[in-house]
Each structure stands twice: as C-alpha cells, then as structure tokens.
XYZ file of N, CA and C in Angstrom:
711
model
N -15.368 10.775 -30.305
C -14.753 9.900 -31.308
C -15.815 9.228 -32.183
N -16.954 8.874 -31.600
C -17.984 8.185 -32.376
C -18.541 9.064 -33.491
N -18.474 10.384 -33.332
C -19.009 11.294 -34.342
C -17.976 11.703 -35.385
N -16.774 11.188 -35.276
C -15.713 11.525 -36.210
C -16.080 11.014 -37.598
N -15.861 11.829 -38.617
C -16.271 11.497 -39.983
C -15.270 10.529 -40.612
N -15.643 9.248 -40.663
C -14.763 8.200 -41.166
C -15.525 7.319 -42.148
N -14.803 6.710 -43.086
C -15.430 5.862 -44.089
C -15.170 4.381 -43.874
N -13.914 4.002 -43.619
C -13.554 2.587 -43.603
C -13.098 2.072 -42.246
N -13.150 2.933 -41.226
C -12.954 2.490 -39.852
C -14.010 3.179 -39.001
N -14.251 2.643 -37.810
C -15.126 3.306 -36.840
C -14.361 3.443 -35.529
N -14.756 4.437 -34.734
C -14.106 4.682 -33.449
C -15.156 4.853 -32.363
N -14.833 4.397 -31.171
C -15.693 4.614 -30.014
C -14.832 4.571 -28.762
N -15.312 5.227 -27.710
C -14.606 5.210 -26.435
C -15.333 4.300 -25.463
N -14.608 3.461 -24.779
C -15.135 2.623 -23.706
C -14.295 2.927 -22.476
N -14.831 3.766 -21.593
C -14.049 4.329 -20.499
C -12.856 5.067 -21.105
N -11.642 4.638 -20.797
C -10.456 5.321 -21.313
C -9.763 4.528 -22.422
N -10.524 3.619 -23.034
C -10.007 2.793 -24.130
C -10.626 3.246 -25.446
N -9.791 3.614 -26.412
C -10.265 3.968 -27.751
C -10.316 2.694 -28.589
N -11.515 2.331 -29.014
C -11.716 1.120 -29.816
C -11.817 1.522 -31.287
N -10.904 1.009 -32.096
C -10.892 1.255 -33.542
C -11.260 -0.042 -34.249
N -12.284 0.013 -35.074
C -12.669 -1.147 -35.874
C -12.323 -0.918 -37.341
N -11.637 -1.880 -37.940
C -11.532 -1.917 -39.397
C -12.910 -2.348 -39.889
N -13.577 -1.505 -40.665
C -15.011 -1.729 -40.866
C -15.424 -1.625 -42.327
N -15.259 -2.740 -43.035
C -15.814 -2.902 -44.384
C -16.394 -4.311 -44.450
N -17.491 -4.559 -43.727
C -18.004 -5.931 -43.588
C -18.237 -6.681 -44.896
N -18.831 -6.057 -45.939
C -19.052 -6.825 -47.167
C -17.755 -7.308 -47.815
N -16.651 -6.588 -47.563
C -15.349 -6.953 -48.128
C -14.454 -7.644 -47.091
N -15.059 -8.164 -46.030
C -14.313 -8.848 -44.963
C -13.229 -7.926 -44.368
N -13.585 -6.656 -44.250
C -12.705 -5.646 -43.649
C -11.381 -5.511 -44.393
N -11.431 -5.707 -45.704
C -10.215 -5.629 -46.523
C -9.644 -4.215 -46.501
N -8.336 -4.132 -46.630
C -7.560 -2.896 -46.476
C -7.658 -2.020 -47.711
N -7.767 -0.712 -47.499
C -7.745 0.264 -48.589
C -6.842 1.425 -48.202
N -6.563 2.278 -49.174
C -5.807 3.494 -48.884
C -6.595 4.415 -47.951
N -7.909 4.453 -48.119
C -8.741 5.246 -47.214
C -8.580 4.741 -45.785
N -8.644 3.437 -45.614
C -8.481 2.839 -44.284
C -7.117 3.191 -43.714
N -6.087 3.101 -44.545
C -4.737 3.442 -44.102
C -4.668 4.887 -43.611
N -5.173 5.822 -44.433
C -5.132 7.234 -44.072
C -5.894 7.511 -42.784
N -7.079 6.900 -42.650
C -7.896 7.130 -41.456
C -7.243 6.552 -40.209
N -6.655 5.373 -40.339
C -6.018 4.740 -39.188
C -4.841 5.569 -38.688
N -4.017 6.046 -39.599
C -2.881 6.890 -39.207
C -3.371 8.147 -38.507
N -4.381 8.785 -39.086
C -4.886 10.038 -38.519
C -5.445 9.824 -37.115
N -6.230 8.768 -36.924
C -6.852 8.514 -35.627
C -5.805 8.159 -34.575
N -4.851 7.311 -34.918
C -3.822 6.932 -33.948
C -2.990 8.143 -33.551
N -2.647 8.982 -34.517
C -1.880 10.190 -34.197
C -2.690 11.156 -33.331
N -3.981 11.307 -33.628
C -4.823 12.181 -32.822
C -4.968 11.655 -31.394
N -5.041 10.333 -31.256
C -5.216 9.737 -29.929
C -4.047 10.041 -29.003
N -2.873 10.275 -29.574
C -1.706 10.574 -28.745
C -1.895 11.886 -27.983
N -2.723 12.778 -28.525
C -2.907 14.097 -27.926
C -4.190 14.213 -27.099
N -4.911 13.111 -26.993
C -6.156 13.107 -26.228
C -5.894 12.474 -24.863
N -5.965 13.280 -23.818
C -5.645 12.786 -22.471
C -6.655 11.758 -21.966
N -7.844 11.760 -22.552
C -8.852 10.782 -22.121
C -8.526 9.381 -22.626
N -7.704 9.284 -23.676
C -7.333 7.979 -24.238
C -6.090 7.457 -23.527
N -6.227 6.331 -22.860
C -5.083 5.705 -22.194
C -4.543 4.504 -22.987
N -5.457 3.786 -23.651
C -5.094 2.571 -24.387
C -5.884 2.556 -25.692
N -5.274 2.017 -26.753
C -5.933 1.892 -28.057
C -6.146 0.408 -28.348
N -7.367 0.063 -28.757
C -7.690 -1.327 -29.098
C -8.101 -1.372 -30.564
N -7.407 -2.187 -31.347
C -7.650 -2.316 -32.788
C -8.257 -3.678 -33.069
N -9.410 -3.692 -33.733
C -10.067 -4.959 -34.040
C -10.788 -4.848 -35.377
N -11.406 -5.942 -35.801
C -12.173 -5.945 -37.045
C -13.659 -5.944 -36.751
N -14.436 -5.308 -37.607
C -15.887 -5.346 -37.462
C -16.332 -6.809 -37.508
N -16.960 -7.315 -36.441
C -17.318 -8.740 -36.411
C -18.274 -9.150 -37.515
N -19.035 -8.212 -38.060
C -19.948 -8.548 -39.152
C -19.188 -8.919 -40.421
N -17.899 -8.563 -40.496
C -17.094 -8.899 -41.664
C -16.566 -10.314 -41.651
N -16.660 -10.996 -40.508
C -16.195 -12.374 -40.423
C -14.693 -12.524 -40.474
N -13.960 -11.408 -40.361
C -12.497 -11.443 -40.407
C -11.964 -10.222 -39.661
N -10.728 -10.344 -39.179
C -10.053 -9.158 -38.661
C -9.732 -8.238 -39.834
N -9.029 -8.776 -40.823
C -8.755 -8.055 -42.068
C -8.297 -9.066 -43.103
N -8.999 -9.107 -44.229
C -8.734 -10.108 -45.265
C -7.588 -9.722 -46.188
N -6.815 -8.697 -45.821
C -5.709 -8.272 -46.664
C -6.101 -7.089 -47.535
N -5.241 -6.765 -48.485
C -5.472 -5.627 -49.370
C -6.631 -5.914 -50.316
N -7.493 -4.925 -50.490
C -8.593 -5.054 -51.439
C -8.068 -4.745 -52.838
N -7.727 -5.769 -53.571
C -7.175 -5.591 -54.918
C -8.255 -5.270 -55.942
N -9.513 -5.496 -55.598
C -10.591 -5.220 -56.549
C -10.716 -3.738 -56.855
N -10.254 -2.895 -55.925
C -10.356 -1.464 -56.141
C -9.136 -0.865 -56.793
N -8.282 -1.711 -57.353
C -7.025 -1.237 -57.928
C -6.912 -1.663 -59.378
N -7.624 -1.025 -60.288
C -7.557 -1.410 -61.701
C -6.140 -1.324 -62.233
N -5.709 -2.407 -62.861
C -4.361 -2.445 -63.412
C -3.276 -2.550 -62.364
N -3.695 -2.784 -61.116
C -2.717 -2.912 -60.042
C -2.227 -1.579 -59.514
N -2.799 -0.455 -59.965
C -2.352 0.859 -59.513
C -3.047 1.297 -58.253
N -2.864 2.552 -57.900
C -3.508 3.083 -56.708
C -5.004 3.202 -56.949
N -5.770 3.136 -55.872
C -7.217 3.149 -55.995
C -7.721 4.561 -56.257
N -8.591 4.752 -57.245
C -9.074 6.094 -57.574
C -9.739 6.739 -56.372
N -9.378 7.971 -56.093
C -10.010 8.713 -55.020
C -9.503 8.387 -53.642
N -8.565 7.450 -53.527
C -8.123 7.004 -52.220
C -6.824 7.655 -51.770
N -6.269 8.544 -52.562
C -5.028 9.199 -52.178
C -5.307 10.396 -51.281
N -4.426 10.598 -50.321
C -4.545 11.766 -49.459
C -4.325 13.030 -50.287
N -4.948 14.141 -49.914
C -4.764 15.391 -50.670
C -3.287 15.754 -50.797
N -2.862 16.064 -52.031
C -1.486 16.453 -52.268
C -0.532 15.296 -52.475
N -1.012 14.059 -52.304
C -0.145 12.893 -52.485
C -0.124 12.532 -53.968
N 1.056 12.437 -54.544
C 1.177 12.311 -55.994
C 0.873 10.921 -56.504
N 1.124 9.931 -55.699
C 0.896 8.568 -56.160
C 1.817 7.604 -55.455
N 1.405 6.355 -55.423
C 2.147 5.357 -54.648
C 3.609 5.244 -55.087
N 3.868 5.352 -56.391
C 5.222 5.150 -56.886
C 6.155 6.304 -56.530
N 5.601 7.385 -56.001
C 6.428 8.528 -55.641
C 7.036 8.382 -54.239
N 6.677 7.326 -53.552
C 7.078 7.199 -52.158
C 7.811 5.883 -51.933
N 8.857 5.930 -51.087
C 9.609 4.728 -50.779
C 8.911 3.818 -49.795
N 8.046 4.382 -48.961
C 7.345 3.592 -47.956
C 5.976 3.172 -48.480
N 5.658 1.895 -48.320
C 4.339 1.439 -48.734
C 3.289 1.898 -47.728
N 2.027 1.890 -48.151
C 0.954 2.375 -47.299
C 0.837 1.621 -45.995
N 0.956 0.290 -46.066
C 0.889 -0.505 -44.846
C 2.018 -0.159 -43.894
N 3.191 0.133 -44.454
C 4.334 0.503 -43.620
C 4.104 1.809 -42.895
N 3.454 2.759 -43.563
C 3.159 4.037 -42.912
C 2.190 3.841 -41.747
N 1.197 2.962 -41.915
C 0.266 2.667 -40.826
C 0.980 1.940 -39.686
N 1.856 1.005 -40.030
C 2.620 0.291 -39.000
C 3.485 1.244 -38.195
N 4.090 2.226 -38.871
C 4.933 3.196 -38.167
C 4.103 4.089 -37.248
N 2.853 4.366 -37.620
C 1.974 5.135 -36.733
C 1.736 4.376 -35.438
N 1.561 3.062 -35.530
C 1.391 2.239 -34.330
C 2.695 2.185 -33.546
N 3.805 2.017 -34.255
C 5.106 1.880 -33.592
C 5.493 3.140 -32.828
N 5.061 4.302 -33.303
C 5.431 5.539 -32.612
C 4.414 5.938 -31.544
N 3.378 5.145 -31.362
C 2.371 5.454 -30.352
C 2.989 5.412 -28.960
N 2.680 6.421 -28.154
C 3.155 6.445 -26.763
C 2.129 5.817 -25.830
N 1.068 5.285 -26.421
C 0.036 4.594 -25.655
C -0.056 3.159 -26.153
N -0.279 2.197 -25.267
C -0.320 0.798 -25.698
C -1.397 0.552 -26.753
N -1.051 -0.246 -27.747
C -1.997 -0.625 -28.799
C -2.196 -2.138 -28.720
N -3.441 -2.547 -28.548
C -3.800 -3.967 -28.458
C -4.518 -4.366 -29.737
N -4.036 -5.390 -30.408
C -4.746 -5.947 -31.558
C -5.626 -7.083 -31.057
N -6.938 -6.912 -31.194
C -7.898 -7.966 -30.855
C -8.285 -8.640 -32.167
N -7.600 -9.737 -32.463
C -7.690 -10.363 -33.786
C -8.815 -11.395 -33.737
N -9.984 -10.971 -34.194
C -11.204 -11.745 -34.017
C -11.604 -12.546 -35.254
N -10.633 -12.823 -36.102
C -10.907 -13.607 -37.297
C -9.682 -13.654 -38.178
N -9.817 -14.189 -39.389
C -8.672 -14.317 -40.287
C -7.923 -13.008 -40.493
N -6.592 -13.117 -40.582
C -5.723 -11.957 -40.801
C -4.609 -12.391 -41.740
N -4.670 -11.944 -42.979
C -3.667 -12.342 -43.966
C -3.116 -11.104 -44.657
N -1.894 -11.208 -45.166
C -1.262 -10.075 -45.839
C -1.145 -8.896 -44.896
N -1.614 -7.723 -45.329
C -1.568 -6.538 -44.487
C -2.397 -6.739 -43.222
N -3.394 -7.614 -43.279
C -4.169 -7.927 -42.075
C -3.325 -8.563 -40.995
N -2.291 -9.298 -41.388
C -1.367 -9.885 -40.424
C -0.260 -8.909 -40.047
N 0.305 -8.221 -41.051
C 1.473 -7.389 -40.771
C 1.125 -6.145 -39.962
N -0.118 -5.642 -40.070
C -0.480 -4.438 -39.319
C -0.521 -4.725 -37.824
N -0.624 -5.990 -37.441
C -0.654 -6.334 -36.009
C 0.740 -6.429 -35.395
N 1.778 -6.550 -36.221
C 3.118 -6.822 -35.699
C 3.669 -5.717 -34.816
N 3.468 -4.430 -35.140
C 3.980 -3.386 -34.244
C 3.119 -3.153 -33.012
N 1.954 -3.798 -32.926
C 1.105 -3.634 -31.744
C 1.799 -4.210 -30.516
N 1.472 -3.676 -29.371
C 2.127 -4.107 -28.137
C 1.551 -5.419 -27.610
N 0.322 -5.732 -27.986
C -0.336 -6.983 -27.618
C -1.081 -7.506 -28.836
N -1.096 -8.840 -28.981
C -1.889 -9.480 -30.028
C -2.699 -10.593 -29.361
N -3.972 -10.320 -29.153
C -4.890 -11.285 -28.550
C -5.759 -11.827 -29.665
N -5.709 -13.124 -29.879
C -6.201 -13.692 -31.135
C -7.125 -14.874 -30.896
N -8.102 -15.039 -31.789
C -8.987 -16.197 -31.765
C -8.203 -17.444 -32.152
N -8.411 -18.520 -31.407
C -7.628 -19.733 -31.641
C -7.843 -20.312 -33.040
N -9.015 -20.053 -33.639
C -9.277 -20.580 -34.982
C -8.992 -19.562 -36.084
N -8.473 -18.402 -35.716
C -8.177 -17.378 -36.721
C -7.040 -17.835 -37.627
N -7.212 -17.674 -38.913
C -6.178 -18.044 -39.872
C -5.258 -16.860 -40.127
N -3.969 -17.138 -40.078
C -2.930 -16.135 -40.317
C -2.155 -16.550 -41.548
N -1.588 -15.558 -42.235
C -0.730 -15.905 -43.355
C 0.048 -14.712 -43.871
N 1.347 -14.935 -44.055
C 2.202 -13.953 -44.722
C 2.373 -14.469 -46.148
N 1.320 -14.276 -46.951
C 1.137 -15.023 -48.203
C 1.714 -14.312 -49.424
N 2.606 -13.380 -49.206
C 3.097 -12.543 -50.309
C 3.705 -13.366 -51.440
N 4.452 -14.394 -51.120
C 5.108 -15.201 -52.142
C 4.137 -15.880 -53.077
N 2.932 -16.185 -52.599
C 1.930 -16.824 -53.451
C 1.222 -15.812 -54.352
N 1.528 -14.546 -54.142
C 0.981 -13.483 -54.994
C 2.076 -12.819 -55.818
N 3.306 -13.347 -55.739
C 4.417 -12.746 -56.462
C 4.855 -11.425 -55.870
N 4.665 -11.253 -54.565
C 4.981 -9.994 -53.902
C 6.066 -10.202 -52.848
N 6.608 -9.096 -52.350
C 7.557 -9.149 -51.241
C 6.856 -8.700 -49.963
N 7.536 -8.887 -48.844
C 6.999 -8.474 -47.553
C 6.750 -6.963 -47.553
N 5.751 -6.532 -46.769
C 5.407 -5.121 -46.703
C 5.047 -4.768 -45.265
N 4.681 -3.500 -45.068
C 4.190 -3.075 -43.769
C 5.221 -3.167 -42.658
N 6.494 -3.002 -42.972
C 7.612 -3.115 -42.014
C 7.703 -4.517 -41.407
N 7.070 -5.499 -42.036
C 7.031 -6.845 -41.446
C 8.398 -7.516 -41.433
N 9.283 -7.160 -42.363
C 10.617 -7.775 -42.341
C 11.388 -7.356 -41.099
N 11.056 -6.197 -40.544
C 11.681 -5.740 -39.302
C 11.039 -6.407 -38.094
N 9.715 -6.318 -37.990
C 9.036 -6.767 -36.774
C 8.942 -8.289 -36.659
N 8.664 -8.981 -37.760
C 8.396 -10.415 -37.659
C 9.604 -11.175 -37.143
N 10.789 -10.894 -37.693
C 11.980 -11.635 -37.258
C 12.288 -11.383 -35.783
N 12.004 -10.187 -35.290
C 12.273 -9.886 -33.893
C 11.253 -10.526 -32.963
N 10.052 -10.774 -33.473
C 9.026 -11.407 -32.646
C 9.190 -12.922 -32.577
N 9.487 -13.553 -33.696
C 9.485 -15.023 -33.735
C 10.853 -15.613 -34.045
N 11.854 -14.789 -34.396
C 13.162 -15.303 -34.768
C 13.244 -15.592 -36.257
N 14.464 -15.671 -36.754
C 14.669 -15.833 -38.197
C 14.181 -17.183 -38.708
N 14.385 -18.235 -37.936
C 13.995 -19.570 -38.400
C 12.492 -19.659 -38.627
N 11.718 -19.204 -37.650
C 10.263 -19.267 -37.788
C 9.772 -18.266 -38.830
N 10.408 -17.100 -38.921
C 10.029 -16.131 -39.949
C 10.242 -16.722 -41.341
N 11.352 -17.437 -41.539
C 11.581 -18.127 -42.813
C 10.444 -19.095 -43.114
N 10.030 -19.825 -42.093
C 8.951 -20.805 -42.242
C 7.666 -20.116 -42.685
N 7.315 -19.027 -42.023
C 6.077 -18.333 -42.347
C 6.115 -17.675 -43.721
N 7.201 -16.982 -44.026
C 7.249 -16.122 -45.213
C 7.624 -16.897 -46.474
N 8.636 -17.749 -46.403
C 9.107 -18.429 -47.607
C 8.139 -19.510 -48.076
N 7.444 -20.157 -47.148
C 6.410 -21.111 -47.560
C 5.113 -20.398 -47.906
N 4.933 -19.181 -47.367
C 3.708 -18.395 -47.565
C 2.472 -19.201 -47.172
N 2.628 -20.059 -46.180
C 1.528 -20.933 -45.774
C 0.544 -20.199 -44.865
N -0.657 -20.722 -44.806
C -1.690 -20.213 -43.905
C -1.777 -21.160 -42.718
N -1.849 -20.604 -41.518
C -1.894 -21.412 -40.297
C -2.893 -20.802 -39.333
N -3.360 -21.609 -38.386
C -4.250 -21.069 -37.356
C -3.411 -20.625 -36.154
N -3.974 -19.713 -35.391
C -3.277 -19.225 -34.198
C -3.016 -20.372 -33.235
N -3.942 -21.289 -33.123
C -3.774 -22.433 -32.212
C -2.567 -23.275 -32.602
N -2.369 -23.463 -33.909
C -1.247 -24.276 -34.388
C 0.098 -23.647 -34.018
N 0.166 -22.336 -33.941
C 1.425 -21.641 -33.663
C 1.336 -20.831 -32.363
N 0.602 -21.365 -31.408
C 0.300 -20.641 -30.175
C 1.543 -20.186 -29.426
N 2.612 -20.979 -29.501
C 3.801 -20.705 -28.691
C 4.982 -20.168 -29.492
N 4.728 -19.617 -30.669
C 5.832 -19.178 -31.529
C 6.354 -17.785 -31.175
N 5.662 -17.084 -30.289
C 6.081 -15.738 -29.928
C 5.314 -14.641 -30.641
N 4.441 -15.022 -31.566
C 3.692 -14.037 -32.336
C 2.499 -13.496 -31.553
N 1.932 -14.332 -30.672
C 0.687 -13.968 -30.006
C 0.885 -13.791 -28.505
N 0.182 -12.800 -27.949
C 0.197 -12.598 -26.505
C -0.691 -13.621 -25.820
N -1.910 -13.761 -26.333
C -2.851 -14.749 -25.811
C -3.656 -15.325 -26.965
N -3.939 -16.613 -26.891
C -4.790 -17.293 -27.859
C -6.016 -17.796 -27.103
N -7.191 -17.338 -27.510
C -8.414 -17.626 -26.761
C -9.518 -18.017 -27.738
N -10.614 -18.601 -27.241
C -11.761 -18.856 -28.126
C -12.257 -17.565 -28.758
N -12.798 -17.675 -29.960
C -13.178 -16.482 -30.724
C -14.133 -15.576 -29.955
N -15.087 -16.161 -29.228
C -16.067 -15.329 -28.540
C -15.500 -14.636 -27.301
N -14.225 -14.907 -26.989
C -13.597 -14.274 -25.826
C -12.521 -13.249 -26.222
N -12.311 -13.057 -27.519
C -11.225 -12.181 -27.967
C -11.427 -10.749 -27.487
N -12.572 -10.165 -27.796
C -12.791 -8.761 -27.463
C -12.859 -8.549 -25.958
N -13.527 -9.449 -25.242
C -13.631 -9.290 -23.787
C -12.270 -9.430 -23.122
N -11.440 -10.351 -23.611
C -10.094 -10.516 -23.044
C -9.244 -9.287 -23.324
N -9.302 -8.802 -24.567
C -8.530 -7.612 -24.932
C -8.987 -6.400 -24.135
N -10.297 -6.262 -23.948
C -10.816 -5.124 -23.187
C -10.424 -5.229 -21.717
N -10.385 -6.428 -21.182
C -9.962 -6.608 -19.792
C -8.519 -6.154 -19.606
N -7.645 -6.537 -20.528
C -6.242 -6.114 -20.465
C -6.153 -4.594 -20.604
N -6.915 -4.044 -21.563
C -6.869 -2.601 -21.818
C -7.333 -1.806 -20.605
N -8.453 -2.197 -20.022
C -8.997 -1.444 -18.898
C -8.127 -1.581 -17.655
N -7.515 -2.719 -17.478
C -6.609 -2.880 -16.341
C -5.447 -1.895 -16.444
N -4.873 -1.763 -17.639
C -3.795 -0.803 -17.827
C -4.298 0.632 -17.685
N -5.465 0.894 -18.258
C -6.005 2.251 -18.225
C -6.263 2.728 -16.802
N -6.656 1.796 -15.933
C -7.021 2.164 -14.566
C -5.845 2.061 -13.608
N -5.002 1.055 -13.774
C -4.026 0.705 -12.735
C -2.571 1.030 -13.065
N -2.297 1.466 -14.301
C -0.908 1.722 -14.690
C -0.748 3.200 -15.043
N 0.319 3.799 -14.539
C 0.601 5.199 -14.810
C 0.820 5.420 -16.308
N 0.106 6.389 -16.907
C 0.326 6.658 -18.339
C 1.740 7.142 -18.625
N 2.334 7.895 -17.712
C 3.718 8.336 -17.904
C 4.660 7.136 -17.886
N 4.424 6.222 -16.956
C 5.239 5.008 -16.891
C 5.104 4.186 -18.162
N 3.860 4.047 -18.663
C 3.660 3.283 -19.898
C 4.402 3.922 -21.056
N 4.310 5.240 -21.178
C 4.977 5.933 -22.268
C 6.490 5.700 -22.231
N 7.086 5.888 -21.042
C 8.531 5.737 -20.929
C 8.961 4.289 -21.149
N 8.194 3.355 -20.623
C 8.546 1.947 -20.799
C 8.382 1.495 -22.244
N 7.385 2.051 -22.949
C 7.260 1.757 -24.386
C 8.520 2.207 -25.117
N 8.990 3.410 -24.811
C 10.216 3.910 -25.447
C 11.406 3.006 -25.126
N 11.551 2.617 -23.870
C 12.685 1.778 -23.477
C 12.633 0.416 -24.166
N 11.451 -0.185 -24.179
C 11.315 -1.502 -24.803
C 11.517 -1.429 -26.309
N 10.949 -0.410 -26.945
C 11.076 -0.298 -28.398
C 12.514 -0.024 -28.824
N 13.221 0.784 -28.040
C 14.611 1.056 -28.402
C 15.466 -0.188 -28.286
N 15.288 -0.932 -27.214
C 16.025 -2.182 -27.078
C 15.648 -3.184 -28.144
N 14.350 -3.229 -28.479
C 13.840 -4.113 -29.506
C 14.454 -3.780 -30.861
N 14.553 -2.472 -31.156
C 15.080 -2.025 -32.452
C 16.577 -2.278 -32.563
N 17.275 -2.217 -31.439
C 18.725 -2.432 -31.475
C 19.093 -3.860 -31.822
N 18.151 -4.785 -31.593
C 18.421 -6.180 -31.942
C 19.566 -6.751 -31.142
N 20.550 -7.293 -31.838
C 21.693 -7.898 -31.185
C 22.575 -6.853 -30.525
C-alpha cells in the first residue's frame, strides 16, 4: 500500500490496519477531486484485500487539520478543478451525486470498519466525510462546522441523511441552520463522536480500537453486523 501511486492521500499498513491520510499539508489537507477519486479507489480496493481488517482515516498532522474543507482555490469560476476529473467523466454538472457524496457512499458500503481519527479542525466536507464512518475519535479542541449556509451552499456528502440519524433533527437543525463552528469538547455528548480525547492521543486511541478489532473480532462477524446495523440505521423510524 505504501508504494501505491497517489497524489493527495497516503496509505500504509500497520499490522492489519490500513491507515489512510488526507495529505495536502500546505493546504491544511483541503479536499480536491483528486483526493475524492483516490479515497474511493483505495477504500474499494481494501474490501478485496484479506490482509486489511480495519481502515483508519486521518489527516496528515503536518497540515494542522483533519481536513479544512473543499479547496476552492483550485476551482476558477466555481467550476470543476482542471485535470481533477476521472478519465471519461464529463463534468460535475453531469452527475446528480456530488463528489463528497460519492466518497461518503464508498465508506458506507465498506464491509470493514472505518475509523475516523479526527486530529484537527474538520469543516464542510472535512466534517461530512466522517459521518458514514463507524467510529469518530476526535481531538477535544478540534473545531467542527457544517458551515454551508455561511457560504450560500446546501448540505453535501450525504450529510442530510447521516447527520440527522446520528444526532437527531433538533441538534442537526442547530448545527446546520446556524452554520456555527464548535469544538468537539463543547458537543462531546451530542452523539456525533465515539470518543473525545486530547489531541496527542487521537491516533493512538484510534489505533488501539482498530487493532483490538483486527485481532479479536471475527471479520465475517464484523461484515455481517455492519450490514445489520446499517440496514436498521437506514430504515430510520
């Protein structure tokens, strides 16, 4: 995995845990179409690799953020970024699903647990990409925000589906309609986070959870239980 040819993410194996880093440090790990395409490809490939038991998603610590949201600087005129489209893809306006939503669906269809180790600020797509993950282990001082309303945008990345089911409609209204930024510590008990820990303990805590599952839990059991939980989750009421 470490030798895989990637531009905006990096991959490495730690025992049976595949560690994926969003890796654009100068841009605070901001999201691009390249990052989206690579993340989908790697997560889908991991499903077929028997050595991978658990997937851990985090941000390159040199970027000072988990993901600072969409990199709008690479989108002249607000259009798609030059050179960032997958081969044969006609353009963003040709598709009903946004790029972040396609990445979220790749996580949602994973038959292996995905842990988000949120080691810094996560706003916009940086926040919504964590919602379909099975665990969200976050730094207590990490800033979160579903800030679309302050940019004149609507929710994306399947967040209208996942957020309300994680925190309930009342809290989702609070987060989205105010478009406010909050720290994980301030909303520790809202249902959004699995664990809230000091920043220097995020990766070690996430890796401890990942390795425990990789070693002590049947992969077949995890796969079937993910399906059972996701189906019940999707059915809602």
